[in-house]
Short mmCIF file of C-alpha atoms and ligand atoms in Angstrom, two decimals:
data_model
loop_
_atom_site.label_atom_id
_atom_site.label_comp_id
_atom_site.label_asym_id
_atom_site.label_seq_id
_atom_site.Cartn_x
_atom_site.Cartn_y
_atom_site.Cartn_z
CA MET H 286 11.09 33.92 1.06
CA PRO H 287 14.91 33.07 2.89
CA GLN H 288 14.98 29.47 3.91
CA PRO H 289 16.99 28.76 6.81
CA GLY H 290 20.30 27.43 6.74
CA LYS H 291 20.86 28.58 3.10
CA PRO H 292 23.52 31.41 2.62
CA GLN H 293 21.26 34.71 0.43
CA ARG H 294 22.10 35.14 -2.92
CA ILE H 295 21.31 38.39 -4.95
CA GLY H 296 19.26 38.61 -7.80
CA ALA H 297 19.67 40.00 -11.13
CA VAL H 298 18.74 40.17 -14.22
CA LYS H 299 20.34 39.39 -17.72
CA GLN H 300 19.48 40.11 -21.80
CA ILE H 301 20.93 37.42 -23.90
CA THR H 302 20.60 36.75 -27.11
CA SER H 303 22.93 34.59 -29.01
CA HIS H 304 22.42 31.87 -28.65
CA SER H 305 26.83 30.68 -28.00
CA ASN H 306 25.85 32.32 -24.42
CA PRO H 307 27.36 29.68 -22.01
CA ILE H 308 24.13 29.76 -19.94
CA VAL H 309 22.03 29.11 -23.28
CA LYS H 310 24.42 26.07 -23.96
CA GLU H 311 24.11 24.91 -20.75
CA ILE H 312 19.93 25.01 -19.81
CA LYS H 313 20.01 22.58 -23.58
CA GLY H 314 22.02 20.57 -21.47
CA LEU H 315 19.33 20.36 -19.25
CA VAL H 316 16.87 20.03 -21.37
CA SER H 317 18.67 17.20 -23.69
CA GLN H 318 20.78 14.51 -21.01
CA ARG H 319 19.71 13.02 -18.39
CA LYS H 320 24.13 13.45 -17.70
CA HIS H 321 24.15 17.03 -17.05
CA ARG H 322 21.14 16.83 -15.24
CA THR H 323 21.95 13.96 -12.54
CA GLN H 324 25.61 16.40 -12.57
CA SER H 325 24.54 19.21 -11.50
CA GLY H 326 21.44 18.45 -9.55
CA LEU H 327 19.30 20.90 -12.19
CA PHE H 328 16.11 20.81 -14.49
CA VAL H 329 14.12 23.08 -16.45
CA ALA H 330 10.40 23.11 -16.24
CA GLU H 331 8.35 24.72 -19.11
CA GLY H 332 5.84 27.53 -19.32
CA LEU H 333 4.75 30.31 -16.34
CA LYS H 334 2.04 27.14 -14.29
CA LEU H 335 4.96 25.39 -13.33
CA ALA H 336 6.60 28.58 -13.11
CA THR H 337 4.27 29.90 -10.65
CA ASP H 338 3.47 25.69 -8.94
CA ALA H 339 7.72 25.44 -8.72
CA LEU H 340 7.10 29.16 -7.13
CA ALA H 341 4.27 28.41 -4.60
CA ALA H 342 5.91 25.08 -3.42
CA ASN H 343 9.59 26.88 -2.91
CA TRP H 344 11.60 25.33 -5.19
CA ASP H 345 14.53 26.89 -5.18
CA VAL H 346 14.65 28.42 -8.38
CA ARG H 347 17.96 29.13 -10.09
CA TYR H 348 16.91 30.97 -14.08
CA LEU H 349 13.57 32.30 -15.31
CA ALA H 350 14.27 32.34 -18.30
CA LEU H 351 11.56 34.87 -20.13
CA GLY H 352 10.39 35.61 -23.04
CA PRO H 353 8.43 39.05 -25.60
CA GLU H 354 5.42 38.02 -24.55
CA ALA H 355 6.08 36.97 -20.78
CA ARG H 356 7.84 40.70 -20.32
CA GLU H 357 4.12 42.20 -20.73
CA ASN H 358 2.49 39.77 -18.62
CA PRO H 359 1.75 40.06 -15.17
CA VAL H 360 1.41 37.04 -13.88
CA ALA H 361 5.15 36.82 -15.24
CA GLN H 362 6.53 40.01 -14.32
CA LYS H 363 5.34 37.80 -10.83
CA ALA H 364 6.60 35.55 -10.91
CA ALA H 365 9.77 36.75 -11.90
CA ALA H 366 10.26 39.68 -8.72
CA THR H 367 9.72 36.61 -6.83
CA ALA H 368 12.12 34.74 -8.47
CA LYS H 369 14.85 37.25 -8.11
CA ALA H 370 14.20 38.27 -4.30
CA ARG H 371 14.81 34.44 -4.35
CA GLY H 372 18.33 34.43 -5.76
CA ALA H 373 17.33 33.63 -9.45
CA LEU H 374 19.18 35.51 -11.97
CA ILE H 375 16.29 36.29 -15.04
CA LEU H 376 17.21 36.02 -18.27
CA GLU H 377 15.48 38.09 -20.63
CA VAL H 378 15.70 36.60 -23.97
CA ASN H 379 14.02 37.25 -27.46
CA THR H 380 12.15 33.90 -29.26
CA ALA H 381 15.27 32.04 -31.47
CA VAL H 382 17.25 31.90 -27.89
CA LEU H 383 14.07 30.21 -26.58
CA SER H 384 13.73 27.99 -29.12
CA ALA H 385 17.11 27.40 -28.58
CA MET H 386 17.07 26.02 -25.13
CA THR H 387 14.56 24.39 -25.35
CA ARG H 388 14.84 22.62 -28.70
CA LYS H 389 11.53 23.35 -30.12
CA ASP H 390 9.92 25.84 -32.84
CA ASN H 391 6.89 27.21 -30.50
CA PRO H 392 8.29 27.16 -27.06
CA GLN H 393 6.72 29.04 -23.48
CA MET H 394 6.83 31.80 -22.58
CA VAL H 395 9.07 31.69 -19.48
CA VAL H 396 11.69 28.77 -18.97
CA GLY H 397 12.62 27.84 -15.58
CA VAL H 398 15.61 25.97 -13.99
CA TYR H 399 15.09 24.73 -10.37
CA GLU H 400 17.13 22.43 -8.53
CA GLN H 401 16.02 18.69 -8.14
CA LYS H 402 14.45 17.72 -4.24
CA LEU H 403 13.95 14.39 -3.71
CA VAL H 404 13.28 12.69 0.30
CA HIS H 405 16.31 10.40 1.18
CA ALA H 406 14.85 6.27 1.62
CA ASP H 407 15.51 6.65 5.15
CA ASP H 408 14.01 9.68 5.33
CA LEU H 409 10.12 8.51 4.14
CA LYS H 410 7.87 7.42 6.99
CA PRO H 411 5.84 6.11 6.15
CA GLU H 412 3.35 6.95 9.37
CA ASN H 413 0.18 9.55 9.09
CA THR H 414 0.55 9.46 5.22
CA THR H 415 -1.87 8.28 3.42
CA VAL H 416 -0.99 6.13 0.04
CA TRP H 417 3.05 6.34 -1.71
CA VAL H 418 2.93 4.37 -4.94
CA ALA H 419 6.13 3.14 -5.84
CA LEU H 420 6.95 2.22 -9.44
CA ASP H 421 9.28 -0.66 -10.37
CA ARG H 422 11.60 0.51 -13.24
CA VAL H 423 9.23 2.35 -15.07
CA ARG H 424 10.92 3.80 -18.29
CA ASP H 425 8.17 5.95 -20.31
CA PRO H 426 8.18 9.15 -18.98
CA GLY H 427 4.73 10.12 -19.82
CA ASN H 428 4.22 7.72 -17.44
CA LEU H 429 6.05 8.55 -14.94
CA GLY H 430 4.65 11.99 -14.70
CA THR H 431 0.77 10.61 -15.32
CA VAL H 432 1.41 9.38 -12.15
CA ILE H 433 2.74 11.81 -10.35
CA ARG H 434 -0.40 13.59 -11.34
CA THR H 435 -3.05 11.03 -10.28
CA VAL H 436 -1.27 10.68 -6.64
CA ASP H 437 -1.05 14.09 -6.33
CA ALA H 438 -5.30 14.44 -7.40
CA VAL H 439 -5.30 11.68 -5.17
CA GLY H 440 -3.97 13.00 -2.32
CA GLY H 441 -1.34 10.30 -2.95
CA ALA H 442 1.91 10.60 -0.25
CA GLY H 443 4.47 10.30 -2.84
CA VAL H 444 5.48 7.97 -5.29
CA ILE H 445 9.23 5.41 -4.88
CA LEU H 446 11.23 4.90 -8.21
CA VAL H 447 12.68 1.47 -7.66
CA GLY H 448 15.14 0.28 -9.55
CA ASP H 449 16.66 2.24 -12.91
CA CYS H 450 14.31 4.42 -13.93
CA THR H 451 13.09 6.70 -16.83
CA ASP H 452 14.48 10.31 -14.69
CA PRO H 453 11.16 12.32 -12.99
CA PHE H 454 13.41 15.14 -13.46
CA ALA H 455 13.40 14.69 -17.27
CA VAL H 456 11.43 17.53 -18.81
CA GLU H 457 9.00 15.24 -20.84
CA THR H 458 8.06 13.58 -17.67
CA VAL H 459 7.92 17.19 -15.56
CA ARG H 460 5.55 18.59 -18.51
CA ALA H 461 2.86 15.39 -18.27
CA THR H 462 2.99 15.86 -14.31
CA MET H 463 1.10 19.48 -14.92
CA GLY H 464 3.02 21.19 -12.42
CA SER H 465 2.39 18.40 -9.67
CA LEU H 466 5.53 17.65 -9.29
CA PHE H 467 6.88 20.29 -7.31
CA HIS H 468 3.89 19.07 -4.84
CA VAL H 469 4.21 15.59 -5.00
CA PRO H 470 7.51 14.10 -3.23
CA ILE H 471 9.75 11.87 -5.20
CA SER H 472 12.45 8.77 -3.63
CA LYS H 473 14.20 6.58 -5.66
CA MET H 474 15.72 3.37 -3.93
CA PRO H 475 17.47 0.72 -5.23
CA LYS H 476 15.14 -2.86 -5.33
CA ASP H 477 16.73 -4.45 -2.56
CA ARG H 478 16.17 -1.09 -0.24
CA PHE H 479 12.62 -1.35 -1.58
CA LYS H 480 11.77 -4.53 -0.09
CA GLN H 481 13.29 -4.04 3.14
CA LEU H 482 10.43 -0.68 3.99
CA ALA H 483 7.71 -2.82 2.62
CA ALA H 484 8.66 -5.40 5.41
CA SER H 485 8.80 -3.15 7.65
CA TRP H 486 5.25 -0.87 5.87
CA PRO H 487 3.41 -0.54 8.96
CA GLY H 488 -0.25 -0.53 6.28
CA THR H 489 -0.93 -3.20 3.88
CA VAL H 490 1.45 -3.76 0.57
CA THR H 491 -0.40 -4.56 -2.06
CA GLY H 492 0.79 -5.46 -5.99
CA THR H 493 -1.19 -4.84 -9.05
CA HIS H 494 -0.58 -8.02 -11.37
CA LEU H 495 -2.42 -9.52 -13.75
CA LYS H 496 -1.54 -13.44 -12.17
CA GLY H 497 -3.90 -11.77 -8.39
CA SER H 498 -6.38 -13.73 -7.53
CA VAL H 499 -7.45 -10.69 -6.17
CA ASP H 500 -10.21 -7.97 -7.59
CA TYR H 501 -8.56 -4.54 -6.53
CA ARG H 502 -12.28 -3.37 -5.60
CA THR H 503 -12.53 -6.31 -2.65
CA VAL H 504 -9.22 -4.93 -0.60
CA ASP H 505 -9.86 -2.78 2.58
CA TYR H 506 -7.34 -0.85 1.95
CA GLN H 507 -5.35 -0.22 5.13
CA GLN H 508 -3.88 3.28 5.29
CA PRO H 509 -1.04 4.06 5.25
CA ALA H 510 -0.99 1.87 1.68
CA LEU H 511 1.86 1.10 -0.42
CA LEU H 512 0.75 -0.01 -3.84
CA LEU H 513 3.35 -1.20 -6.16
CA MET H 514 3.10 -1.09 -10.12
CA GLY H 515 4.77 -3.00 -12.81
CA ASN H 516 7.10 -2.57 -15.45
CA GLU H 517 5.49 -1.31 -18.91
CA GLN H 518 6.77 -4.64 -20.30
CA GLN H 519 7.76 -7.42 -18.00
CA GLY H 520 5.64 -6.56 -14.86
CA LEU H 521 6.63 -7.69 -11.56
CA GLU H 522 9.01 -9.66 -10.93
CA ASP H 523 8.73 -12.60 -8.69
CA ASP H 524 10.56 -11.48 -5.81
CA MET H 525 8.77 -7.41 -5.81
CA ALA H 526 5.37 -9.39 -6.48
CA GLY H 527 6.62 -11.52 -3.05
CA ALA H 528 7.17 -8.27 -0.89
CA CYS H 529 3.06 -7.44 -0.85
CA ASN H 530 0.70 -8.68 1.07
CA CYS H 531 -1.29 -9.30 -1.16
CA LEU H 532 -1.53 -8.93 -5.72
CA ILE H 533 -4.72 -7.49 -6.85
CA ARG H 534 -5.84 -7.88 -10.38
CA ILE H 535 -8.37 -4.83 -12.58
CA PRO H 536 -10.47 -7.04 -14.29
CA GLN H 537 -10.66 -7.19 -18.17
CA VAL H 538 -12.77 -7.96 -20.64
CA GLY H 539 -12.17 -7.34 -24.95
CA GLN H 540 -8.84 -9.15 -26.27
CA ALA H 541 -6.22 -5.68 -24.39
CA ASP H 542 -2.98 -7.92 -22.58
CA SER H 543 -2.97 -5.39 -19.49
CA LEU H 544 -3.78 -2.00 -18.96
CA ASN H 545 -1.93 0.98 -19.78
CA LEU H 546 0.92 1.13 -16.38
CA ALA H 547 -0.14 5.40 -15.61
CA VAL H 548 -4.19 3.96 -16.25
CA ALA H 549 -4.38 1.39 -13.91
CA THR H 550 -2.34 2.71 -10.74
CA GLY H 551 -4.83 6.06 -11.62
CA ILE H 552 -7.64 2.77 -11.15
CA ALA H 553 -6.11 1.27 -7.83
CA LEU H 554 -5.47 4.79 -6.72
CA TYR H 555 -8.92 5.87 -7.02
CA GLU H 556 -10.43 2.48 -5.13
CA ILE H 557 -7.62 2.77 -2.52
CA ARG H 558 -8.47 6.27 -1.56
CA ARG H 559 -12.54 5.94 -2.59
CA PRO H 560 -13.47 6.65 1.36
CA HIS H 561 -11.22 9.59 1.10
CA LEU H 562 -12.54 11.10 -1.39
CA GLU H 563 -15.29 14.02 -1.67
CA LEU H 564 -16.49 16.47 -4.82
N1 LIG O 858 3.12 -8.13 -20.27
C1 LIG O 858 3.29 -7.05 -18.53
C2 LIG O 858 3.15 -8.43 -17.68
O1 LIG O 858 3.52 -8.87 -18.22
O2 LIG O 858 2.49 -7.64 -16.59
C3 LIG O 858 2.12 -5.85 -18.86
C4 LIG O 858 2.49 -4.74 -18.04
S1 LIG O 858 1.46 -4.01 -17.68
C5 LIG O 858 1.58 -2.97 -19.24
C6 LIG O 858 2.19 -2.37 -16.35
C7 LIG O 858 1.78 -2.59 -14.94
O3 LIG O 858 0.02 -2.49 -15.18
C8 LIG O 858 1.79 -4.31 -14.72
O4 LIG O 858 2.27 -4.58 -14.47
C9 LIG O 858 0.58 -4.39 -13.69
O5 LIG O 858 1.42 -3.05 -12.83
C10 LIG O 858 -0.61 -2.84 -14.16
N2 LIG O 858 -1.82 -3.56 -14.55
C11 LIG O 858 -1.29 -3.17 -16.07
N3 LIG O 858 -3.33 -3.96 -16.31
C12 LIG O 858 -3.91 -4.55 -15.16
C13 LIG O 858 -4.50 -4.69 -14.37
N4 LIG O 858 -5.33 -5.68 -15.79
N5 LIG O 858 -4.69 -5.52 -13.14
C14 LIG O 858 -3.62 -5.17 -12.54
N6 LIG O 858 -2.67 -4.49 -12.56
C15 LIG O 858 -2.81 -4.62 -14.15
#
């Protein structure tokens, strides 16, 4: 679909058989190094499902690499035709080249390279949204990907990455989102900018804290809600906890010190969104 205001590129098909092809090296760099992703504004998502999700959600695709199996698969063929019509370079590769690109022994039959998209802090409008989840210095890509997937599942508005967080466009994060990355807006901001946002937030700003005095099931969550989750090791810093209207706790029995970050996010999100979720 033509994108208004964007020059139209003409797509093409290219066969690659050599591991030392510059495009293969570029994709390898995007898989393994955050620096390359940041500099280029590109990222890699593996698999046909993610390719169809990305295309359905109109993300810009730069390359779509198809292994031998994909060239026999009608869904992959359709994805390739759509990507090419939108200006992507379609790479026909063998399994060894796919393995080299992805640094995996058993690569998926389709590997896509897409342009990153982030919501600028100034464009984040709380009005008419449901719940934004803010993650303070999240470190684990699996946790981040799982949170993005859960935000998608509950109809949340998006995810805010506060401070020094793991890369939302790392291959492990993208994989853990199971395609939800293409449907959930992501914003990044430093701590001070987040505190400004929290101070002007029109609904409830809820922090989750192991010392929270409020049972998470007793709050009347005013939407738009803003749910703040702490770092895996250190939890929420005092000033971040101070930016919240209330600090909730999820009751625990047993010997576990705390819940996993993504599990705690899921429990809180389902409570916040409970009145709006039906089978
Ligand atoms: N040692 C850390 C601490 O003292 O907070 C543990 C952090 S925990 C693994 C990661 C985050 O998950 C916490 O900062 C909090 O946001 C959330 N969390 C985990 N268990 C929770 C609980 N029982 N109640 C509320 N939030 C919880």
